[in-house]
Short mmCIF file of N, CA and C in Angstrom, two decimals:
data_model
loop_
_atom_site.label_atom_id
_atom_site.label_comp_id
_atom_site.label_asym_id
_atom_site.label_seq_id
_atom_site.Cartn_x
_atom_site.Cartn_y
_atom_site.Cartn_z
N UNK A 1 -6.51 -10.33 -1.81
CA UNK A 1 -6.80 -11.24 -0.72
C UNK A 1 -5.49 -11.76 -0.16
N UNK A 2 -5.14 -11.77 1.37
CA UNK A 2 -4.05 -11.88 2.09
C UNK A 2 -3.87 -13.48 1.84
N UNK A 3 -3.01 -14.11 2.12
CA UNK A 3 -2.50 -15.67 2.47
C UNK A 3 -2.14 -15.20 3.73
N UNK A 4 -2.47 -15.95 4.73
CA UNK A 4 -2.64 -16.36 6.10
C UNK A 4 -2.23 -17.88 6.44
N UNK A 5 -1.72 -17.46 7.45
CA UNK A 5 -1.42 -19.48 8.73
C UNK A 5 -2.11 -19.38 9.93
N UNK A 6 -3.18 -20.06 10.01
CA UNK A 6 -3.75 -20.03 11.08
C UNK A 6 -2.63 -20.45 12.47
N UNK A 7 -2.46 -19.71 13.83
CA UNK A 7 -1.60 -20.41 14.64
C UNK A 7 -2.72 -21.26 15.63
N UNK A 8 -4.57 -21.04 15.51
CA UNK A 8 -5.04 -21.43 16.70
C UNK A 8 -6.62 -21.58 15.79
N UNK A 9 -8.03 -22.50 16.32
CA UNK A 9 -8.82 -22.15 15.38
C UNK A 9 -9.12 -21.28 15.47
N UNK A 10 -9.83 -20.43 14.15
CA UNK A 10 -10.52 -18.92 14.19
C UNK A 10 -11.60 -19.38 13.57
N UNK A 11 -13.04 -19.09 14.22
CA UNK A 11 -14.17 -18.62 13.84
C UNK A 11 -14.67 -17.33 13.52
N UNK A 12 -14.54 -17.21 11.74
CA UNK A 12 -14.87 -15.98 11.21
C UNK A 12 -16.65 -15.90 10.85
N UNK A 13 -16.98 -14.41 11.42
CA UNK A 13 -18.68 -14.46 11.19
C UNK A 13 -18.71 -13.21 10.21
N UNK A 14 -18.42 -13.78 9.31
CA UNK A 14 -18.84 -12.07 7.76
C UNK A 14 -20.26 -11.18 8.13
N UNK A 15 -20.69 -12.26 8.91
CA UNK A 15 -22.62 -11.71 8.84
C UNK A 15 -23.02 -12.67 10.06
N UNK A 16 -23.89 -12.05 10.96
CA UNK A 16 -24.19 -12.73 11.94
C UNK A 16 -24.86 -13.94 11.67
N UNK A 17 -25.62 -14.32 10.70
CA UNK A 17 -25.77 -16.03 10.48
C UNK A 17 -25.04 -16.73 9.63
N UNK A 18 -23.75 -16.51 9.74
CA UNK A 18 -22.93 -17.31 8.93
C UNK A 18 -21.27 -17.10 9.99
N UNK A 19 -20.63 -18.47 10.17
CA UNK A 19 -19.78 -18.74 10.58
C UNK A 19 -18.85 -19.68 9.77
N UNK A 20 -17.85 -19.13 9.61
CA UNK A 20 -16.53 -20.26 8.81
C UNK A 20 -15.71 -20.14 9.72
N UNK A 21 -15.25 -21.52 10.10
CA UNK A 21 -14.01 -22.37 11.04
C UNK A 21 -13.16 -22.42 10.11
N UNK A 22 -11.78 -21.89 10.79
CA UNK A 22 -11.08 -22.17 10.29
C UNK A 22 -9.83 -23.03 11.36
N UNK A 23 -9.25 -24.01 10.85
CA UNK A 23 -8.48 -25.02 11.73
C UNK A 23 -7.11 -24.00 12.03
N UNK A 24 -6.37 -24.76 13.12
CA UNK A 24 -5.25 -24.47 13.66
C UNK A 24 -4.36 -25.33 12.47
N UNK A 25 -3.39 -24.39 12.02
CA UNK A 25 -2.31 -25.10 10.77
C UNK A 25 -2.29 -24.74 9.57
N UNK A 26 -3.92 -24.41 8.98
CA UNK A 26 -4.44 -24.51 7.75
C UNK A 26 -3.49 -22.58 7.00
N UNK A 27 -3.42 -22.89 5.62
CA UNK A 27 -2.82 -21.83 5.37
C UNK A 27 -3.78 -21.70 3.70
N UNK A 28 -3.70 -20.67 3.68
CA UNK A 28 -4.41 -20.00 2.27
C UNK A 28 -4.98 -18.73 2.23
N UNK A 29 -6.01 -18.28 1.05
CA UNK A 29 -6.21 -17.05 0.66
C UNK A 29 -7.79 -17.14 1.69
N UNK A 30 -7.58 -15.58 2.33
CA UNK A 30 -9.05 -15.16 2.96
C UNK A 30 -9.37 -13.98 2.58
N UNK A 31 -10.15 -13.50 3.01
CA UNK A 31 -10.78 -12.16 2.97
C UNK A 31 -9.69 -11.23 4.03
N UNK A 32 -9.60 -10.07 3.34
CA UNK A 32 -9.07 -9.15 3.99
C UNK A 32 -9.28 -8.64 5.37
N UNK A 33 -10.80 -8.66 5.30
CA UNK A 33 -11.22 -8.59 6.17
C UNK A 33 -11.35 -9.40 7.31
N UNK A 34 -10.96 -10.67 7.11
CA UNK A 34 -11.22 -12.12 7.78
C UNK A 34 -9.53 -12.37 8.32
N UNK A 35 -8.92 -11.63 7.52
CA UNK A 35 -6.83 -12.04 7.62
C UNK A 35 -7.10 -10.47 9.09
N UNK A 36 -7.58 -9.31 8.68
CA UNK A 36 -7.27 -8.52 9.90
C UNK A 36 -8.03 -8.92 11.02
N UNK A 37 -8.94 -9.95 11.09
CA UNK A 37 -9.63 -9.81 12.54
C UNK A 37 -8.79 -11.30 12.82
N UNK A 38 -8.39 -11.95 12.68
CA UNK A 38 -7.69 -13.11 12.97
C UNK A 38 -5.94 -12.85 13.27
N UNK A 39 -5.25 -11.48 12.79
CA UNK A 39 -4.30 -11.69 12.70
C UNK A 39 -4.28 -10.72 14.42
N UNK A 40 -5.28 -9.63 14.45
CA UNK A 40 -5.44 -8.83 15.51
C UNK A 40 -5.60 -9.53 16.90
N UNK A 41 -6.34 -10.76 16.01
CA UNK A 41 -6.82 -11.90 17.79
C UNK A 41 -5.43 -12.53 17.94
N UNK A 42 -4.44 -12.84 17.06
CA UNK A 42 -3.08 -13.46 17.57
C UNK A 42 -3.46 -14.85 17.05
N UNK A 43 -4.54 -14.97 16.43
CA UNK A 43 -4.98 -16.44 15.85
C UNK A 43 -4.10 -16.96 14.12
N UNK A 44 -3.54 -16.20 13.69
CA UNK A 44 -3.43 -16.02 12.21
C UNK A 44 -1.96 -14.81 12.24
N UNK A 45 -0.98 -15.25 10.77
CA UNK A 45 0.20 -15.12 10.85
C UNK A 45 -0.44 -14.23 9.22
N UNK A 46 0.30 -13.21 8.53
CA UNK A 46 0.35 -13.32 7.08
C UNK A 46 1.38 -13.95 6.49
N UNK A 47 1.13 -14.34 5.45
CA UNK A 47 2.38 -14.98 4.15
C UNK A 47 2.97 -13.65 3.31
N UNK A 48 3.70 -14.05 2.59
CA UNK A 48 3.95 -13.54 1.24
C UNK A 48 3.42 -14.14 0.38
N UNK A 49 2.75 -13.16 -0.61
CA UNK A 49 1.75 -14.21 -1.36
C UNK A 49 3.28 -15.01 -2.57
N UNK A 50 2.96 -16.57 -2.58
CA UNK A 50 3.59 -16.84 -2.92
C UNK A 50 3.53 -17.33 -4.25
N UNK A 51 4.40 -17.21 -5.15
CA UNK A 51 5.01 -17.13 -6.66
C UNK A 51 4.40 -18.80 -7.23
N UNK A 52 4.16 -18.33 -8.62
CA UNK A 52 3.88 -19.95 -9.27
C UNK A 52 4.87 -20.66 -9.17
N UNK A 53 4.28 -21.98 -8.88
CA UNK A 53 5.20 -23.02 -7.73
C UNK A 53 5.42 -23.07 -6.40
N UNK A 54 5.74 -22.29 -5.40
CA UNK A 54 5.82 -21.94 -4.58
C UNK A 54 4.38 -22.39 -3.38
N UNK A 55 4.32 -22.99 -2.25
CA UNK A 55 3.26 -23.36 -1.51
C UNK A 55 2.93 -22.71 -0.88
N UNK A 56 1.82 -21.91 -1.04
CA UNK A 56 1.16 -21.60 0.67
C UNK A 56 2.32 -20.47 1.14
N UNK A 57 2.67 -19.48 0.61
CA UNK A 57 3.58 -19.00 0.89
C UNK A 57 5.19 -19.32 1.45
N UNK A 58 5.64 -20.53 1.27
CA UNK A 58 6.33 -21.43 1.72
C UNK A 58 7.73 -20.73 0.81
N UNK A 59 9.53 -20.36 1.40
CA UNK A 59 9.75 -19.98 0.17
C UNK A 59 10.23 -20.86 -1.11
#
């Protein structure tokens, strides 16, 4: 599972009756599938997944 930074909100739909918001800023682990359709819209950045200690991919 990718670590992602949202740059804008993204509304991800896994399944047509289900929607997860995700905020402009917010950074963490998504679905692979959820990191390529967000990163393709220009909504979402990837990380390096980052090391124990380390934040949010932060180095």
């Amino acid at each position: 599972m990718p670590h992602v930074r949202f740059s804008e909100d993204f509304d991800w739909k896994p399944l047509p009756q289900v929607t997860i918001a995700y905020r402009a800023g917010w950074s963490g682990l998504v679905t692979t599938p959820c990191a390529n359709s967000a990163v393709q819209a220009n909504k979402a950045v990837r990380l390096k997944t980052p090391r124990k200690g380390e934040k949010d991919g932060d180095t």
